[in-house]
Structures are given as C-alpha cells and as structure tokens.
CSV table of C-alpha atoms in Angstrom, one decimal:
chain,number,residue,atom,x,y,z
A,1,MET,CA,27.9,-19.1,-36.0
A,2,THR,CA,25.2,-16.9,-33.6
A,3,LYS,CA,21.4,-15.8,-34.5
A,4,SER,CA,23.0,-12.5,-34.2
A,5,LYS,CA,25.5,-12.7,-36.7
A,6,LEU,CA,23.3,-15.3,-39.0
A,7,LEU,CA,20.5,-12.2,-38.7
A,8,ILE,CA,23.4,-10.1,-40.3
A,9,ALA,CA,24.5,-12.5,-42.7
A,10,PHE,CA,20.6,-12.7,-43.7
A,11,LEU,CA,20.0,-9.0,-43.9
A,12,CYS,CA,23.2,-7.6,-45.4
A,13,PRO,CA,21.6,-8.4,-48.6
A,14,LEU,CA,18.7,-8.1,-48.8
A,15,PHE,CA,18.6,-4.3,-49.2
A,16,PHE,CA,21.3,-2.3,-50.8
A,17,SER,CA,24.3,-3.1,-49.1
A,18,CYS,CA,25.8,-3.8,-45.7
A,19,GLY,CA,27.6,-0.2,-46.0
A,20,GLN,CA,24.1,1.4,-46.6
A,21,PRO,CA,23.5,4.2,-44.3
A,22,GLU,CA,21.5,3.9,-41.1
A,23,THR,CA,19.1,6.5,-42.4
A,24,GLU,CA,18.2,5.0,-45.3
A,25,VAL,CA,14.4,4.3,-45.8
A,26,ILE,CA,13.5,1.1,-46.6
A,27,ALA,CA,9.7,1.0,-46.3
A,28,LEU,CA,7.2,3.5,-45.9
A,29,VAL,CA,4.1,2.3,-44.4
A,30,GLY,CA,1.3,5.2,-45.1
A,31,ASP,CA,3.0,8.0,-44.3
A,32,GLU,CA,5.8,6.2,-41.9
A,33,LYS,CA,9.3,5.4,-42.8
A,34,ILE,CA,11.0,2.1,-41.8
A,35,THR,CA,14.8,2.8,-41.8
A,36,THR,CA,18.0,0.1,-41.8
A,37,ALA,CA,19.0,1.1,-38.5
A,38,GLU,CA,14.9,0.8,-37.3
A,39,LEU,CA,14.7,-2.6,-38.7
A,40,ARG,CA,18.0,-3.6,-37.3
A,41,ASP,CA,17.0,-2.9,-34.3
A,42,PHE,CA,14.0,-4.3,-34.5
A,43,ALA,CA,15.5,-7.7,-35.6
A,44,GLU,CA,17.4,-7.8,-32.3
A,45,ARG,CA,15.0,-6.9,-30.3
A,46,ARG,CA,12.8,-9.5,-31.8
A,47,GLU,CA,15.5,-12.4,-31.0
A,48,LYS,CA,16.3,-11.3,-27.4
A,49,ARG,CA,12.3,-11.5,-26.9
A,50,ALA,CA,12.7,-7.7,-26.0
A,51,ILE,CA,9.3,-6.6,-28.3
A,52,ARG,CA,6.6,-8.0,-28.8
A,53,VAL,CA,5.6,-9.6,-32.2
A,54,GLY,CA,2.8,-11.5,-31.0
A,55,THR,CA,0.3,-14.1,-33.2
A,56,ALA,CA,-1.0,-11.1,-36.1
A,57,ILE,CA,2.3,-10.6,-36.8
A,58,PRO,CA,3.2,-12.7,-39.3
A,59,ASP,CA,5.3,-16.2,-38.1
A,60,THR,CA,8.8,-15.1,-41.1
A,61,SER,CA,11.9,-15.6,-41.4
A,62,ASP,CA,11.3,-11.7,-42.8
A,63,PRO,CA,11.9,-9.3,-39.8
A,64,LEU,CA,10.9,-6.4,-42.2
A,65,GLN,CA,7.7,-8.0,-42.8
A,66,GLN,CA,6.8,-8.7,-39.0
A,67,LEU,CA,8.4,-4.9,-39.0
A,68,ILE,CA,5.7,-3.7,-41.1
A,69,ALA,CA,2.6,-5.6,-39.9
A,70,ARG,CA,3.7,-4.0,-36.2
A,71,ARG,CA,3.0,-0.5,-37.8
A,72,LEU,CA,0.4,-1.1,-39.3
A,73,LEU,CA,-1.8,-2.5,-36.1
A,74,LEU,CA,-0.2,0.4,-34.4
A,75,LEU,CA,-1.3,3.1,-37.3
A,76,GLU,CA,-4.8,1.6,-36.8
A,77,ALA,CA,-4.7,1.7,-33.2
A,78,ARG,CA,-3.5,5.3,-33.4
A,79,SER,CA,-6.3,6.1,-35.8
A,80,VAL,CA,-8.8,5.0,-33.8
A,81,GLY,CA,-8.1,7.4,-30.6
A,82,MET,CA,-6.9,4.5,-28.8
A,83,ALA,CA,-3.6,6.3,-27.6
A,84,THR,CA,-5.3,8.1,-25.7
A,85,ASP,CA,-8.1,5.9,-24.0
A,86,THR,CA,-8.0,6.2,-20.4
A,87,VAL,CA,-7.5,2.5,-19.7
A,88,PHE,CA,-4.4,2.6,-22.3
A,89,VAL,CA,-2.7,5.2,-20.3
A,90,ARG,CA,-3.3,3.8,-17.2
A,91,ARG,CA,-1.5,1.0,-18.4
A,92,LEU,CA,1.2,2.3,-19.6
A,93,GLU,CA,1.8,4.6,-16.6
A,94,ARG,CA,2.5,1.3,-14.6
A,95,GLN,CA,5.0,-0.2,-17.5
A,96,ARG,CA,6.7,2.8,-17.5
A,97,ARG,CA,6.9,3.4,-13.7
A,98,ASP,CA,8.4,-0.3,-13.6
A,99,ALA,CA,10.9,0.9,-16.6
A,100,VAL,CA,12.0,3.7,-14.5
A,101,ILE,CA,12.4,1.7,-11.2
A,102,GLU,CA,13.9,-1.2,-12.7
A,103,SER,CA,16.5,1.6,-14.5
A,104,TYR,CA,17.1,2.7,-11.5
A,105,LEU,CA,17.4,-0.3,-9.1
A,106,GLU,CA,20.1,-1.2,-11.5
A,107,ARG,CA,22.1,1.9,-11.7
A,108,GLN,CA,21.7,2.1,-7.7
A,109,VAL,CA,22.0,-1.2,-6.5
A,110,ASP,CA,23.2,-3.9,-9.5
A,111,ALA,CA,25.8,-1.8,-11.0
A,112,LYS,CA,27.8,-1.7,-7.5
A,113,ILE,CA,26.9,-5.1,-5.9
A,114,VAL,CA,30.7,-6.0,-6.2
A,115,VAL,CA,32.1,-9.9,-5.1
A,116,THR,CA,35.8,-10.4,-4.8
A,117,ALA,CA,37.8,-13.9,-5.0
A,118,GLU,CA,38.6,-13.1,-1.7
A,119,ASP,CA,34.4,-12.8,-0.9
A,120,ILE,CA,34.4,-16.3,-2.4
A,121,LEU,CA,37.1,-18.4,-1.1
A,122,GLN,CA,35.3,-17.2,2.5
A,123,GLU,CA,32.2,-18.2,1.4
A,124,TYR,CA,33.3,-21.3,0.1
A,125,TYR,CA,34.1,-22.4,3.3
A,126,ASP,CA,32.1,-20.5,5.8
A,127,ALA,CA,28.8,-21.9,4.0
A,128,ASN,CA,30.0,-25.6,3.7
A,129,TRP,CA,30.4,-24.9,-0.3
A,130,ASN,CA,33.6,-27.4,0.3
A,131,ARG,CA,31.5,-30.0,0.7
A,132,GLY,CA,30.2,-32.9,-1.2
A,133,LEU,CA,28.0,-35.1,0.8
A,134,LYS,CA,26.7,-38.6,0.9
A,135,PHE,CA,23.2,-39.0,3.0
A,136,ILE,CA,20.0,-41.0,3.5
A,137,TYR,CA,16.9,-39.7,4.4
A,138,SER,CA,13.9,-40.0,6.8
A,139,ALA,CA,10.4,-38.8,5.4
A,140,ARG,CA,7.6,-38.7,8.2
A,141,ALA,CA,3.9,-37.4,8.9
A,142,THR,CA,5.7,-36.0,12.4
A,143,LYS,CA,9.5,-34.5,13.7
A,144,ALA,CA,9.6,-37.3,16.0
A,145,ALA,CA,8.5,-40.1,13.6
A,146,ALA,CA,11.2,-38.9,10.9
A,147,VAL,CA,14.5,-39.0,13.6
A,148,GLU,CA,13.2,-42.3,15.2
A,149,GLY,CA,13.2,-44.1,11.9
A,150,LEU,CA,16.3,-42.4,10.5
A,151,ALA,CA,17.9,-43.7,14.0
A,152,ALA,CA,16.4,-47.4,13.0
A,153,GLU,CA,17.3,-46.8,9.6
A,154,LYS,CA,14.3,-47.9,8.6
A,155,SER,CA,12.2,-47.2,5.2
A,156,ILE,CA,15.4,-45.1,5.0
A,157,LEU,CA,16.4,-43.8,1.4
A,158,SER,CA,19.3,-42.1,-0.3
A,159,LEU,CA,21.3,-40.9,-3.6
A,160,PRO,CA,24.0,-43.2,-5.0
A,161,GLY,CA,26.6,-40.2,-5.4
A,162,TYR,CA,27.4,-37.2,-3.9
A,163,VAL,CA,25.4,-34.2,-3.5
A,164,LEU,CA,26.8,-30.4,-3.6
A,165,LYS,CA,25.5,-27.8,-1.6
A,166,GLY,CA,24.1,-25.6,-4.8
A,167,GLN,CA,22.3,-29.2,-6.0
A,168,VAL,CA,19.7,-29.1,-3.0
A,169,ASN,CA,17.0,-26.9,-2.2
A,170,GLU,CA,18.0,-23.5,0.5
A,171,GLN,CA,15.0,-24.5,2.4
A,172,VAL,CA,17.8,-27.8,3.2
A,173,ALA,CA,20.7,-26.9,2.6
A,174,ASP,CA,22.1,-24.6,5.1
A,175,GLU,CA,21.0,-27.2,7.7
A,176,LEU,CA,22.2,-30.6,5.6
A,177,PHE,CA,25.4,-29.3,4.8
A,178,ALA,CA,26.1,-28.1,8.2
A,179,LEU,CA,26.0,-31.9,9.8
A,180,PRO,CA,29.2,-33.4,10.7
A,181,VAL,CA,29.5,-36.7,9.3
A,182,GLY,CA,27.3,-39.5,11.3
A,183,SER,CA,25.7,-37.2,12.7
A,184,ILE,CA,21.6,-36.8,12.0
A,185,SER,CA,19.9,-33.3,11.4
A,186,PRO,CA,16.1,-31.9,13.0
A,187,ALA,CA,13.2,-33.3,11.8
A,188,LEU,CA,12.7,-30.1,9.0
A,189,PRO,CA,8.9,-29.8,7.2
A,190,VAL,CA,9.2,-29.8,3.3
A,191,PRO,CA,6.0,-29.4,1.3
A,192,ILE,CA,4.5,-32.2,-0.9
A,193,LYS,CA,1.4,-31.0,-2.8
A,194,ALA,CA,-1.0,-29.9,-0.1
A,195,ASP,CA,0.7,-31.5,2.6
A,196,THR,CA,4.0,-31.1,4.9
A,197,VAL,CA,6.0,-34.0,5.8
A,198,PHE,CA,9.3,-34.0,8.1
A,199,VAL,CA,12.4,-35.1,6.7
A,200,ALA,CA,15.8,-36.1,8.9
A,201,PHE,CA,18.9,-36.8,7.2
A,202,LYS,CA,22.1,-38.0,8.3
A,203,VAL,CA,25.4,-37.7,6.3
A,204,LEU,CA,27.3,-40.8,6.0
A,205,ASP,CA,30.3,-39.7,4.1
A,206,GLU,CA,31.7,-36.1,2.5
A,207,LYS,CA,34.5,-35.5,0.0
A,208,ARG,CA,35.9,-32.4,-1.0
A,209,VAL,CA,34.4,-30.5,-3.7
A,210,PRO,CA,37.2,-28.2,-5.7
A,211,LEU,CA,36.3,-24.4,-5.6
A,212,ILE,CA,35.9,-24.4,-9.8
A,213,ALA,CA,32.9,-26.9,-9.2
A,214,VAL,CA,31.0,-24.1,-7.1
A,215,ARG,CA,32.3,-20.8,-8.1
A,216,GLN,CA,29.6,-19.5,-10.4
A,217,LEU,CA,26.8,-20.8,-8.0
A,218,ILE,CA,29.4,-19.2,-5.0
A,219,GLU,CA,29.0,-16.1,-7.0
A,220,ARG,CA,25.4,-15.6,-8.2
A,221,HIS,CA,24.3,-16.2,-4.5
A,222,LEU,CA,26.3,-13.9,-3.0
A,223,ARG,CA,25.0,-11.2,-5.8
A,224,SER,CA,21.5,-12.7,-4.5
A,225,ARG,CA,22.3,-11.8,-0.9
A,226,ILE,CA,24.4,-8.4,-1.3
A,227,GLY,CA,21.6,-6.9,-4.3
A,228,ALA,CA,18.9,-7.6,-1.9
A,229,LYS,CA,20.8,-6.1,1.0
A,230,MET,CA,21.8,-3.0,-0.9
A,231,ASP,CA,17.9,-2.8,-2.1
A,232,ARG,CA,16.6,-2.9,1.5
A,233,ALA,CA,19.2,-0.3,2.5
A,234,LEU,CA,18.4,2.0,0.1
A,235,GLY,CA,14.8,2.0,0.5
A,236,ILE,CA,15.5,2.7,4.6
A,237,SER,CA,17.5,5.6,3.0
A,238,LEU,CA,15.1,6.6,0.9
A,239,SER,CA,12.3,6.2,3.8
A,240,ASP,CA,14.7,8.2,6.5
A,241,LYS,CA,15.0,11.4,4.0
A,242,HIS,CA,11.4,11.2,3.3
A,243,ALA,CA,10.3,11.2,6.4
A,244,ILE,CA,12.6,13.6,7.5
A,245,GLY,CA,11.9,16.3,4.9
A,246,THR,CA,8.2,15.7,6.0
A,247,ALA,CA,9.1,16.1,9.6
A,248,LYS,CA,11.0,19.5,9.2
A,249,ASP,CA,7.6,21.1,7.0
A,250,ASN,CA,5.9,19.5,10.0
A,251,PRO,CA,8.3,20.0,13.4
A,252,SER,CA,5.7,17.7,16.0
A,253,ASN,CA,6.4,15.2,13.2
A,254,LEU,CA,10.1,15.2,14.0
A,255,ARG,CA,9.8,14.0,17.4
A,256,LYS,CA,8.0,11.0,16.7
A,257,PHE,CA,10.4,9.6,13.9
A,258,ASP,CA,12.3,6.4,14.4
A,259,SER,CA,14.1,5.1,11.4
A,260,SER,CA,14.5,1.8,13.1
A,261,SER,CA,11.2,1.5,12.9
A,262,VAL,CA,10.9,1.9,9.0
A,263,GLY,CA,10.2,-1.8,7.4
A,264,PRO,CA,9.5,-2.8,3.7
A,265,ASP,CA,6.4,-1.6,3.4
A,266,SER,CA,7.0,-2.7,-0.7
A,267,ALA,CA,4.4,-0.2,-1.8
A,268,ARG,CA,5.1,3.0,0.0
A,269,ILE,CA,9.5,1.8,-1.1
A,270,SER,CA,8.4,1.3,-4.7
A,271,ASP,CA,6.7,5.0,-4.6
A,272,LEU,CA,10.5,6.3,-3.2
A,273,TYR,CA,12.0,4.2,-6.0
A,274,TYR,CA,10.0,5.8,-8.7
A,275,ALA,CA,10.7,9.5,-7.4
A,276,ALA,CA,14.0,9.1,-6.7
A,277,GLY,CA,14.8,7.8,-9.9
A,278,LEU,CA,12.4,10.8,-12.0
A,279,GLN,CA,14.0,12.8,-9.7
A,280,SER,CA,17.6,11.3,-10.7
A,281,GLY,CA,16.7,12.1,-14.5
A,282,ILE,CA,17.3,8.8,-15.3
A,283,ASP,CA,14.0,9.1,-17.6
A,284,GLU,CA,15.4,11.4,-19.9
A,285,GLU,CA,18.4,9.0,-21.0
A,286,PRO,CA,18.5,8.1,-24.5
A,287,GLU,CA,18.7,4.4,-23.5
A,288,LEU,CA,15.6,4.8,-20.9
A,289,GLN,CA,13.8,6.8,-23.2
A,290,ALA,CA,14.6,4.1,-26.2
A,291,LYS,CA,12.7,1.6,-23.8
A,292,LEU,CA,9.8,3.9,-23.1
A,293,ARG,CA,9.0,4.5,-26.6
A,294,THR,CA,8.9,0.4,-26.8
A,295,ILE,CA,7.0,-0.3,-24.2
A,296,ALA,CA,4.8,2.4,-25.1
A,297,GLU,CA,4.0,0.9,-28.7
A,298,ASP,CA,4.0,-2.5,-26.7
A,299,VAL,CA,1.0,-1.9,-24.4
A,300,LEU,CA,-0.7,-0.1,-27.1
A,301,LEU,CA,-0.4,-3.0,-29.4
A,302,SER,CA,-1.9,-5.4,-26.9
A,303,TYR,CA,-4.4,-3.3,-25.7
A,304,TYR,CA,-5.6,-3.1,-29.2
A,305,LEU,CA,-5.0,-6.5,-30.0
A,306,GLU,CA,-7.7,-7.5,-27.4
A,307,GLN,CA,-10.5,-5.8,-28.9
A,308,ILE,CA,-10.4,-8.0,-31.6
A,309,ASP,CA,-12.6,-10.5,-29.8
A,310,VAL,CA,-13.5,-14.5,-30.5
A,311,THR,CA,-17.2,-15.2,-30.3
A,312,PRO,CA,-18.5,-18.6,-28.6
A,313,ALA,CA,-20.1,-19.5,-32.2
A,314,GLU,CA,-16.3,-18.4,-33.8
A,315,ALA,CA,-14.6,-20.4,-31.7
A,316,ARG,CA,-17.2,-23.6,-32.2
A,317,SER,CA,-16.9,-22.8,-36.6
A,318,TYR,CA,-13.4,-23.0,-35.9
A,319,PHE,CA,-13.4,-26.6,-34.5
A,320,THR,CA,-15.9,-27.5,-37.3
A,321,ARG,CA,-13.6,-26.1,-40.3
A,322,HIS,CA,-10.1,-27.6,-38.9
A,323,PRO,CA,-10.6,-30.9,-37.2
A,324,ASN,CA,-6.9,-32.0,-37.5
A,325,GLN,CA,-5.8,-29.2,-35.4
A,326,PHE,CA,-7.8,-30.8,-32.7
A,327,PRO,CA,-7.1,-34.7,-32.2
A,328,ALA,CA,-7.9,-36.9,-30.0
A,329,TYR,CA,-4.6,-37.8,-27.5
A,330,GLU,CA,-3.5,-39.0,-24.9
A,331,ALA,CA,-2.7,-36.5,-22.0
A,332,THR,CA,0.3,-38.0,-19.7
A,333,THR,CA,0.1,-36.8,-16.0
A,334,ILE,CA,4.1,-37.0,-14.9
A,335,THR,CA,5.6,-36.2,-11.5
A,336,GLU,CA,8.9,-34.4,-12.6
A,337,ILE,CA,11.8,-33.8,-11.0
A,338,VAL,CA,14.4,-30.6,-13.2
A,339,VAL,CA,17.8,-30.1,-11.9
A,340,HIS,CA,20.8,-28.7,-13.6
A,341,ASN,CA,23.4,-31.7,-13.7
A,342,ARG,CA,23.0,-34.6,-16.3
A,343,LYS,CA,25.0,-37.4,-12.7
A,344,LEU,CA,22.3,-36.0,-10.5
A,345,ALA,CA,19.7,-36.7,-12.6
A,346,GLN,CA,21.2,-40.1,-13.3
A,347,ASP,CA,21.2,-40.6,-9.5
A,348,LEU,CA,17.6,-38.9,-9.0
A,349,ARG,CA,16.5,-41.3,-11.3
A,350,LEU,CA,18.6,-44.1,-9.7
A,351,ALA,CA,17.1,-43.8,-6.6
A,352,ILE,CA,12.9,-43.5,-7.9
A,353,THR,CA,13.6,-47.3,-9.3
A,354,ARG,CA,15.1,-48.3,-5.7
A,355,GLY,CA,12.1,-47.2,-4.1
A,356,ALA,CA,12.4,-42.9,-3.0
A,357,ASP,CA,9.2,-40.8,-3.5
A,358,PRO,CA,9.3,-38.5,-6.5
A,359,ASP,CA,7.0,-36.4,-4.7
A,360,LEU,CA,10.1,-36.2,-1.6
A,361,LEU,CA,12.9,-35.4,-4.4
A,362,VAL,CA,11.0,-32.2,-5.9
A,363,PRO,CA,10.7,-29.8,-3.0
A,364,ILE,CA,14.8,-31.0,-2.3
A,365,PHE,CA,16.2,-31.2,-5.5
A,366,SER,CA,14.2,-29.6,-8.3
A,367,GLN,CA,15.0,-26.2,-9.6
A,368,ASP,CA,11.8,-23.6,-10.5
A,369,VAL,CA,9.0,-25.8,-9.4
A,370,GLY,CA,6.8,-23.3,-8.7
A,371,ALA,CA,2.8,-24.1,-7.9
A,372,SER,CA,3.4,-26.8,-9.3
A,373,THR,CA,4.5,-29.0,-7.0
A,374,GLY,CA,6.5,-31.1,-9.6
A,375,ARG,CA,2.9,-32.3,-10.9
A,376,VAL,CA,2.8,-31.1,-15.3
A,377,LYS,CA,0.1,-32.7,-17.2
A,378,LEU,CA,1.4,-33.4,-21.3
A,379,SER,CA,-0.5,-32.9,-24.1
A,380,PRO,CA,0.8,-32.3,-28.0
A,381,TYR,CA,0.9,-28.7,-27.3
A,382,THR,CA,3.0,-29.1,-24.2
A,383,MET,CA,6.4,-27.1,-24.3
A,384,PRO,CA,9.5,-28.6,-24.9
A,385,SER,CA,7.2,-31.3,-26.8
A,386,MET,CA,10.4,-33.5,-26.3
A,387,ARG,CA,8.9,-34.8,-23.1
A,388,TYR,CA,5.5,-35.8,-24.4
A,389,GLU,CA,7.0,-37.4,-26.6
A,390,ARG,CA,8.7,-39.8,-24.6
A,391,ALA,CA,6.1,-40.1,-22.3
A,392,LYS,CA,3.0,-40.8,-24.1
A,393,GLY,CA,4.1,-44.2,-24.8
A,394,MET,CA,4.9,-45.2,-21.2
A,395,GLU,CA,3.4,-47.0,-18.6
A,396,ILE,CA,1.8,-45.5,-15.6
A,397,ASN,CA,4.7,-45.9,-12.6
A,398,ALA,CA,7.5,-46.1,-15.2
A,399,ILE,CA,10.3,-43.7,-14.7
A,400,GLY,CA,11.4,-41.2,-17.9
A,401,GLY,CA,14.8,-39.3,-18.0
A,402,PRO,CA,17.2,-38.1,-18.3
A,403,ILE,CA,16.0,-35.9,-20.7
A,404,GLU,CA,18.2,-32.7,-21.4
A,405,TRP,CA,16.0,-29.4,-22.6
A,406,ALA,CA,17.0,-25.1,-22.0
A,407,GLY,CA,19.8,-26.4,-19.9
A,408,LYS,CA,18.1,-28.5,-17.6
A,409,PHE,CA,17.7,-32.5,-16.9
A,410,SER,CA,14.6,-33.7,-16.2
A,411,VAL,CA,13.4,-37.4,-14.0
A,412,PHE,CA,10.0,-37.9,-14.2
A,413,VAL,CA,7.6,-40.7,-13.4
A,414,VAL,CA,4.2,-41.5,-15.0
A,415,VAL,CA,1.3,-41.1,-12.4
A,416,ASP,CA,-1.8,-40.9,-14.7
A,417,LYS,CA,-3.0,-41.3,-18.2
A,418,ALA,CA,-6.1,-40.0,-20.1
A,419,ARG,CA,-8.0,-39.6,-23.4
A,420,GLU,CA,-8.1,-36.1,-24.3
A,421,GLY,CA,-9.3,-33.8,-27.2
A,422,GLY,CA,-10.7,-34.6,-30.4
A,423,GLN,CA,-14.2,-33.6,-29.1
A,424,TRP,CA,-15.8,-30.4,-27.7
A,425,ASP,CA,-15.0,-30.1,-24.3
A,426,ARG,CA,-13.8,-26.8,-22.2
A,427,ALA,CA,-10.1,-28.1,-23.0
A,428,SER,CA,-10.9,-28.4,-27.0
A,429,GLN,CA,-13.2,-24.8,-26.8
A,430,ARG,CA,-9.7,-23.1,-25.1
A,431,ARG,CA,-7.5,-24.0,-28.1
A,432,ALA,CA,-10.3,-23.0,-30.8
A,433,GLU,CA,-10.9,-19.4,-29.2
A,434,ARG,CA,-6.9,-18.9,-29.3
A,435,LEU,CA,-6.5,-20.5,-32.5
A,436,ALA,CA,-9.1,-18.8,-34.0
A,437,LYS,CA,-8.0,-15.2,-32.2
A,438,GLU,CA,-4.9,-15.5,-34.3
A,439,GLU,CA,-6.7,-16.5,-37.6
A,440,LYS,CA,-8.8,-13.6,-37.0
A,441,GLU,CA,-5.7,-11.1,-35.8
A,442,ARG,CA,-3.3,-12.5,-39.0
A,443,ARG,CA,-7.2,-11.1,-41.3
A,444,HIS,CA,-7.0,-8.3,-39.9
A,445,VAL,CA,-3.5,-6.9,-40.8
A,446,ASP,CA,-4.3,-8.6,-44.4
A,447,ALA,CA,-7.4,-5.8,-44.5
A,448,LEU,CA,-4.5,-2.9,-42.9
A,449,ARG,CA,-2.0,-3.7,-45.6
A,450,GLN,CA,-5.5,-2.4,-48.0
A,451,LYS,CA,-5.9,0.8,-46.0
A,452,PHE,CA,-2.7,1.4,-45.3
A,453,SER,CA,-0.4,1.8,-48.3
A,454,VAL,CA,2.8,-0.8,-48.0
A,455,ARG,CA,5.8,0.3,-50.2
A,456,ILE,CA,9.0,-1.7,-50.3
A,457,LEU,CA,12.0,0.5,-51.5
A,458,ALA,CA,15.0,-1.1,-51.3
A,459,LYS,CA,15.6,-3.3,-54.4
A,460,ARG,CA,15.7,-7.0,-53.8
A,461,PRO,CA,18.4,-9.0,-55.2
C-alpha cells in the first residue's frame, strides 16, 4: 500500500466518514476554520514535502495537529504585523517571481519537449550508448606522463567488468566511448580535491549493450539537452521581441540592434521570463494561485520563526541539562563513491582492493558529488545513519560497501578518525543552539494554544 493510500486510510476513520463533505469544518483555530479539504491537501503536500512543517510543529503522525500548529504560528505572525514587514514582502516577491518563472517554463519548455522512439534509437547508435567498455587508465600530473604510462602499461588500473556510458561522468564519457578497441585517449583533466591530474584511457574490449538497458538514461539525457536548447531559444526570442519593441519606440536604436549578439544574460532573461509569465496570465490560474498562497504562508512562517532566537547562555544551558544528547563519539571521515548500479559498485570496490585510488574514482564515476569531492565526515547525526554505523568500527584504509540508500550504492574508504562530542566545543555549541531553538519553538506553539482558542469539532471514534 502506498503512503498516500495509508494516509487516506488513516484520515477516513478519524473524522465522521469517508463521505464527509469537503467543506465540512473539522476544527477551529481562533476564528479560522479547517475543513476536510484543507486537511487532506495539507497531508498530501506534507507527504510530498511540498509544504513547510518545521521543528516548531509537533512531529506527530496526526496531520491535523500539525496543521493546527501551523495555523497558530501564522495567526500570531499576522497579529504582530509581520505580513507587512518590508523584509517579508521582499522575500515573498522573490519567491513569487521564481514560482511564476518556473510555471511559465514548465508550460513553454518542459511540456513541449518531445522525445520519440526514433530519437532514442538514433542517440543509442550515434552517441555510443550501445557500447559497454572494458578499459584501463593511467593518472599522472602531466598529459604526457599519463599517455606514456598507459602506453608502457606502468601503474595502470582497471575495473573487472564492463562499464556503460551512463555510469561514467559526462566530463570523460563522450571521449572515452568514442574510442575504438585498442586505442588510447588523449589525457583528460580530472579534478581531485584541490588539484587536477590527467587521465588517459585505453579500451581493451567492448560488448553490445541492449537498448532496453540504457533507454531511460538516453531519454533523460535527450530531454535535458532539448530542454536546454529550447530554454535558450525562448530567451533569445523574448530578447528579440523586447529589443525590437524598444527600438521601435526609439528608431535610432533599431539600426544598432543585432539579434545574433543576444547572449544568455541570466538576470535579464529571468526578467523577460517573469514579464512573459505575467503577460500570459499564468499567475491568475487556480493551480498557481494555490501554490502562491502556500508559498506566502511558508515564507511568513520561516520569517516569523527566525525571530525566535537562542542566546549563547540558553544554548549552554541546554547542553548542561541534556548531556545524553551530546555523547562522545568517533567521527569517521571517508572518501565515498556513489553510483546507481550495484554491479558497478561491486566492481569499484574490487578495483580499490587492487590498488585504485578512490580519490580518482570519485570524479570519474561518482554521481552527484557536489562540492565535497567525495570526502564525507560521518557522525551519529549524518543521514542516512547506516553509513556511520557501518564505518564507525572500521580501521583507517578499510574499504566499505556497497551500501544501498535512496536508490544509490555507496562504496567508501575510511581515511580518518577523530574523537568528538561529549564536551563544549564549536560543534556541540551549534548542535545545542539548534536543539534549544527547536525546544523554544515548541514551547512557543504551546503558549499560542492558550492565546488562541483551538477546538476540534469532529468526533473521534
């Protein structure tokens, strides 16, 4: 049973019946009504993480109590005049603008992207998605050394299995998968932490990859590429119209205008997208209006909760009163490679066992590396917790994984360990500030229940 079905199963007996009218008032918060429809909408948005819940709102399985807490905070924010505060108004306008642009682009670009079976088949052959490669590689400080080392087969590394194009990061994939069997690539620059090394590849063998194995990857790649082209074309088109319209108002500018010179000035293009979205009337449509109302509430809620501050003394007091929440632990730093295929993860682990540098494998294979370059510091508070639980008992240089989480597979090497926690330091201070603020916010919600009357009108079974 899906989460949404479980949620409906929970909500149905909670109130009068599943046939309860959508406009039925089930609770009153001050003078504000909560209807069945509003509760259902809130519960669905909460499941999709499309609405702010936050630490001030009780972590409970009862969505009604969460919605009541949210209403209490919003009532108080409005009663103290925060809805007219200039900071809030500025933030709301930015969020509103982003939502209009997003909806406009979804309609003008995303909804118009068409990827046919013929497109996928052509890309499958033309861009070498039909090849699985077995290769070796050499990494050196210079291009010449990388190529020479590979040609002489000195200190070369390899994976035991065949690799698909979608399993290698784009910075090397096109070059590597265009190579015939037996040939050596030019040395390609690959960032490793603060440095850049040069990597040369030699293809040893290939096998045919069936279309079904890479079809989704190809379609995602094509949609991204087509969308980027359409986005740019739309921006240039709007720039042309704007420039020509301006030039008509001032004919001397018309002779100076050259549409071929229009570049992707992101700030100017965003202005044009926003203006075009408003001109199309998209902001007046019910779906976006509902989204904008939620955005306005979320921005107000966030801004209001920012005002609930914690002093250094309050943070230190929280640390003293809750020693069990600040236990000593062994922080474990790892170099992590995250991929979307279990077999590839197993091959990467074996390659590391045979001497491959995990720092080099990260930029070639790891998905969604971001700014960490694969280096991750794990603690009991790192999510998902299974990585820390697996790594904490391992020695330095030990290899872990594959660990499956969020549809991905993690292989890692332990690179450092340090005793942390259990004492007042910068890390525990930050944690104490966050936990003390959460406690303060929850107490504030409890106080608001006394200030504004809360009545639940629906009968419980």
